[in-house]
Coordinates of C-alpha atoms in Angstrom, one line a residue:
M1 CA -2.3 91.6 -47.5
I2 CA -5.1 90.3 -45.3
D3 CA -7.4 87.9 -47.0
I4 CA -11.1 89.0 -47.1
Q5 CA -12.4 85.4 -46.6
P6 CA -11.4 85.2 -42.8
L7 CA -13.0 88.5 -42.3
A8 CA -16.3 87.5 -43.8
I9 CA -16.2 84.4 -41.6
L10 CA -15.6 86.3 -38.4
R11 CA -18.5 88.6 -39.3
E12 CA -20.9 85.8 -40.1
I13 CA -20.0 83.9 -36.9
D14 CA -20.7 87.2 -35.0
R15 CA -24.0 87.6 -36.8
T16 CA -25.2 84.1 -36.5
G17 CA -23.5 82.9 -33.3
S18 CA -22.7 79.6 -34.7
L19 CA -19.8 78.3 -37.0
T20 CA -22.2 76.0 -38.7
L21 CA -24.7 78.7 -39.6
A22 CA -21.8 81.0 -40.7
A23 CA -20.6 78.2 -43.1
D24 CA -24.0 78.0 -44.5
R25 CA -24.4 81.7 -45.0
L26 CA -21.1 81.7 -47.0
N27 CA -21.8 78.5 -48.9
L28 CA -19.0 76.8 -47.4
T29 CA -18.5 73.5 -45.5
Q30 CA -17.7 73.7 -41.8
S31 CA -14.3 72.1 -42.5
A32 CA -13.5 74.7 -45.3
V33 CA -14.2 77.5 -42.8
S34 CA -12.0 75.9 -40.2
H35 CA -9.4 75.3 -42.7
A36 CA -9.4 78.9 -43.9
I37 CA -9.1 80.2 -40.3
R38 CA -6.2 77.8 -39.6
R39 CA -4.4 78.8 -42.7
F40 CA -4.8 82.6 -41.7
E41 CA -3.5 81.8 -38.3
A42 CA -0.5 79.9 -39.7
R43 CA 0.4 82.6 -42.1
H44 CA 0.2 85.6 -39.7
G45 CA 1.3 83.7 -36.4
V46 CA -1.8 84.6 -34.5
K47 CA -4.7 82.8 -32.9
L48 CA -8.2 84.1 -33.7
W49 CA -10.4 82.1 -31.4
E50 CA -10.4 79.5 -28.7
R51 CA -13.0 76.9 -27.9
E52 CA -14.9 76.8 -24.7
G53 CA -16.9 73.6 -24.9
H54 CA -19.2 74.0 -27.9
K55 CA -18.6 77.7 -28.1
L56 CA -16.0 79.8 -29.7
R57 CA -14.4 82.7 -27.9
L58 CA -12.5 85.3 -30.0
T59 CA -9.0 86.2 -28.8
M60 CA -7.9 90.0 -28.8
T61 CA -6.6 89.4 -32.3
G62 CA -10.0 88.0 -33.3
E63 CA -11.8 91.0 -31.7
Y64 CA -9.7 93.4 -33.7
L65 CA -10.3 91.6 -37.0
L66 CA -14.0 91.5 -36.3
G67 CA -14.0 95.3 -35.9
L68 CA -12.0 95.6 -39.1
A69 CA -14.5 93.4 -40.9
H70 CA -17.4 95.5 -39.9
R71 CA -15.5 98.6 -41.2
V72 CA -14.0 97.2 -44.4
L73 CA -16.5 94.7 -45.8
P74 CA -19.5 97.2 -46.1
Q75 CA -17.2 99.4 -48.2
L76 CA -16.3 96.6 -50.5
E77 CA -19.9 95.4 -50.7
N78 CA -20.9 98.9 -51.6
G79 CA -18.2 99.0 -54.1
A80 CA -19.3 95.9 -55.8
T81 CA -22.9 97.2 -55.9
I82 CA -21.7 100.4 -57.7
L83 CA -19.7 98.4 -60.1
E84 CA -22.7 96.2 -60.8
D85 CA -24.8 99.4 -61.5
Y86 CA -22.2 100.6 -64.0
A87 CA -22.1 97.1 -65.7
R88 CA -25.9 97.4 -66.1
G89 CA -25.7 100.7 -67.6
R90 CA -26.8 102.7 -64.6
R91 CA -25.1 106.1 -64.1
G92 CA -24.5 105.7 -60.5
A93 CA -25.9 105.2 -57.0
I94 CA -26.4 107.4 -53.8
M95 CA -26.4 106.1 -50.3
V96 CA -27.9 108.7 -48.0
G97 CA -27.2 108.3 -44.3
M98 CA -29.9 109.6 -41.7
E99 CA -28.9 111.1 -38.4
C100 CA -32.2 112.9 -38.0
H101 CA -34.9 110.6 -36.8
P102 CA -37.9 112.9 -37.5
C103 CA -36.7 113.9 -41.0
Q104 CA -37.9 110.8 -42.7
D105 CA -41.1 112.6 -44.1
W106 CA -38.9 115.5 -45.3
L107 CA -36.5 113.2 -47.1
M108 CA -39.3 111.4 -48.9
R109 CA -40.3 114.7 -50.5
V110 CA -36.8 115.0 -51.7
V111 CA -36.6 111.5 -53.0
D112 CA -39.7 111.6 -55.2
P113 CA -38.6 114.5 -57.5
F114 CA -35.0 113.1 -57.5
L115 CA -36.0 109.7 -58.7
A116 CA -38.1 111.4 -61.4
E117 CA -35.2 113.6 -62.6
W118 CA -32.5 110.9 -62.3
P119 CA -34.3 107.7 -63.5
D120 CA -31.0 105.9 -64.0
V121 CA -29.5 106.5 -60.6
D122 CA -30.2 104.2 -57.6
L123 CA -30.8 105.6 -54.1
D124 CA -30.8 104.1 -50.8
V125 CA -31.3 105.4 -47.3
T126 CA -29.7 104.0 -44.1
T127 CA -29.9 104.9 -40.4
A128 CA -27.5 101.9 -39.3
F129 CA -24.0 102.9 -38.9
Q130 CA -21.4 100.7 -37.2
F131 CA -19.3 103.6 -36.1
G132 CA -21.5 106.7 -36.6
G133 CA -22.6 108.6 -39.6
L134 CA -19.5 110.8 -39.6
T135 CA -17.2 107.7 -39.9
A136 CA -19.5 106.3 -42.6
L137 CA -19.2 109.4 -44.7
L138 CA -15.4 109.6 -44.3
S139 CA -15.0 105.9 -45.2
H140 CA -17.3 106.3 -48.3
E141 CA -20.0 103.9 -46.8
I142 CA -22.5 106.8 -47.6
D143 CA -22.4 109.7 -49.8
I144 CA -24.6 112.3 -48.1
L145 CA -25.2 112.6 -44.5
V146 CA -28.5 114.2 -43.1
T147 CA -27.6 115.6 -39.7
P148 CA -28.8 118.2 -37.2
D149 CA -25.3 118.3 -35.7
P150 CA -22.6 118.8 -38.2
I151 CA -19.0 118.0 -36.9
E152 CA -16.3 119.8 -38.9
R153 CA -13.5 117.4 -40.3
P154 CA -11.0 117.9 -43.1
G155 CA -12.4 116.7 -46.4
L156 CA -16.1 117.4 -45.5
E157 CA -18.4 120.2 -45.9
Y158 CA -22.0 120.8 -44.9
T159 CA -24.8 122.4 -46.7
P160 CA -27.7 123.8 -44.5
V161 CA -31.1 123.0 -46.1
F162 CA -33.7 124.5 -43.5
D163 CA -33.7 126.0 -39.9
Y164 CA -36.0 125.1 -37.1
E165 CA -36.4 125.5 -33.4
L166 CA -36.2 122.7 -30.8
V167 CA -39.2 123.1 -28.5
L168 CA -40.7 121.0 -25.7
A169 CA -43.7 119.1 -26.7
V170 CA -46.4 118.9 -24.1
A171 CA -50.0 117.9 -23.9
D172 CA -52.4 120.8 -24.4
T173 CA -53.7 120.1 -20.9
H174 CA -50.2 120.1 -19.3
P175 CA -49.4 122.9 -16.8
L176 CA -46.3 123.8 -18.9
A177 CA -48.6 124.5 -21.9
G178 CA -49.4 127.8 -20.8
K179 CA -45.9 129.1 -20.2
A180 CA -44.0 131.4 -22.6
H181 CA -41.0 129.1 -22.1
V182 CA -39.8 126.4 -19.8
D183 CA -36.8 126.6 -17.3
P184 CA -34.6 123.6 -16.5
G185 CA -36.2 123.1 -13.2
D186 CA -39.7 122.7 -14.9
L187 CA -38.5 119.3 -16.0
A188 CA -37.6 118.0 -12.5
G189 CA -40.8 116.2 -12.2
E190 CA -41.3 115.1 -15.7
T191 CA -40.6 112.0 -17.9
L192 CA -38.5 113.1 -20.9
I193 CA -38.8 111.0 -24.1
T194 CA -36.1 111.2 -26.7
Y195 CA -35.1 109.1 -29.7
P196 CA -32.3 106.4 -28.9
V197 CA -29.3 108.8 -29.1
S198 CA -26.7 109.2 -26.4
R199 CA -27.2 112.2 -24.0
E200 CA -24.0 113.8 -25.3
R201 CA -25.7 114.3 -28.6
L202 CA -29.1 115.6 -27.2
D203 CA -29.4 119.3 -27.2
I204 CA -32.0 119.3 -24.5
Y205 CA -29.2 118.0 -22.2
T206 CA -26.1 119.6 -23.5
R207 CA -27.6 123.1 -24.2
F208 CA -30.3 123.3 -21.5
L209 CA -30.4 120.8 -18.6
V210 CA -26.6 120.1 -18.0
P211 CA -25.5 123.7 -17.9
A212 CA -28.2 124.3 -15.2
H213 CA -27.2 121.2 -13.4
A214 CA -30.8 119.9 -13.8
L215 CA -32.2 116.6 -14.9
P216 CA -35.7 115.2 -15.6
R217 CA -37.3 112.8 -13.1
R218 CA -37.0 110.0 -15.7
H219 CA -35.7 109.6 -19.2
R220 CA -36.8 107.0 -21.7
T221 CA -36.3 106.5 -25.3
V222 CA -38.7 105.5 -28.2
E223 CA -37.8 104.6 -31.8
T224 CA -40.7 106.3 -33.7
T225 CA -42.0 109.9 -34.0
D226 CA -45.7 108.7 -33.9
L227 CA -45.4 106.9 -30.6
M228 CA -43.4 109.7 -29.0
L229 CA -46.2 112.2 -29.9
R230 CA -49.0 109.8 -28.7
L231 CA -47.2 109.5 -25.3
V232 CA -46.9 113.3 -25.2
S233 CA -50.5 114.0 -26.1
S234 CA -51.7 111.4 -23.3
G235 CA -49.9 113.5 -20.8
R236 CA -47.5 110.7 -20.0
A237 CA -44.4 112.5 -20.9
V238 CA -42.8 115.6 -22.6
S239 CA -40.3 115.7 -25.5
A240 CA -37.8 118.0 -27.1
T241 CA -39.1 118.0 -30.7
P242 CA -38.5 120.2 -33.8
D243 CA -41.2 122.7 -34.0
W244 CA -42.1 121.9 -37.6
L245 CA -43.0 118.3 -36.4
L246 CA -45.9 119.6 -34.3
R247 CA -47.7 121.4 -37.1
G248 CA -51.2 119.9 -37.5
V249 CA -50.7 117.5 -34.5
E250 CA -53.8 117.7 -32.2
G251 CA -53.5 117.6 -28.5
V252 CA -49.8 118.7 -28.4
T253 CA -48.4 122.1 -27.8
G254 CA -44.8 123.3 -28.4
V255 CA -43.2 125.5 -25.6
R256 CA -40.0 127.4 -26.1
I257 CA -37.0 125.9 -24.3
G258 CA -35.3 128.5 -22.2
E259 CA -34.3 131.4 -24.6
G260 CA -34.8 129.2 -27.5
I261 CA -32.7 126.4 -29.1
A262 CA -32.1 127.2 -32.8
K263 CA -31.1 124.3 -35.0
S264 CA -30.5 123.6 -38.7
I265 CA -30.6 120.4 -40.8
H266 CA -27.4 120.0 -42.8
L267 CA -26.3 117.7 -45.7
G268 CA -22.8 116.5 -45.1
H269 CA -20.7 115.5 -48.1
R270 CA -17.1 114.9 -49.1
V271 CA -15.1 117.8 -50.6
G272 CA -14.0 117.6 -54.1
P273 CA -15.4 116.9 -57.6
S274 CA -18.8 115.0 -57.3
A275 CA -21.1 113.3 -59.8
S276 CA -23.7 115.5 -61.4
Y277 CA -26.5 113.4 -59.8
L278 CA -25.0 114.1 -56.4
D279 CA -25.2 117.8 -57.1
G280 CA -28.7 117.3 -58.3
F281 CA -29.8 115.7 -55.1
M282 CA -28.3 118.6 -53.1
T283 CA -30.2 121.2 -55.3
I284 CA -33.6 119.5 -54.9
A285 CA -32.9 119.0 -51.1
A286 CA -32.1 122.7 -50.6
N287 CA -35.5 123.7 -52.2
V288 CA -37.7 121.3 -50.2
R289 CA -39.0 123.0 -47.0
V290 CA -40.6 121.3 -44.0

């Protein structure tokens, strides 16, 4: 069996960039950290790092164990949290993972009635996944995945909660605002803003631009919906945006993309018996519309 302590040490060194700071974070002395690593290396016959002056460079073995630490330790920490919840008399906890950047407002309208109906259940939301939301769901790091792009895998199923159309958000004064729909070539001179998601997962590319061998003049990313819509309304850029997100937004018009890009938000969850509060969350979510 692999000891947990060396994994925790490698993760803290990766986070802090310092053996000394890692030792402080783990409430250990620097000599205790070094001894734990030497003991691990001797037991398994491997070398985890090499010194380059005052810096540490991980070996291939060290890099592998660091990746293992990032995958395994969050699961153990989440398990410890759930055990603590049970010890305190709580009935459980839900971790919701978000792969839908503009869905935050919708999710908050699900959270409020859920917390009222299930006062003894903790709920947390994360958008940070070490290896993606699908892997987090399969590895039990999260319980529910909110995603517009369900990927079928054995042991998982998806529940659609609402449909929408992806439209091109442009300023009201933009020349494209008066068109019934945009063609791929219409974006050749535009700056396209998206959330920080790889192009392989952006429908504006995979379902519209790439099949037509077209690209925008420039592609940039922003973290927040508010900034995205402000940049669009100022005429500085265009953006592929859910149609429901533009309701009530002044200065911005949604134009159909090609023949239309239909989408749905899904809740991904593991197959099999589930706690009643998970079923309760799913039921509430299915009845909250954008």
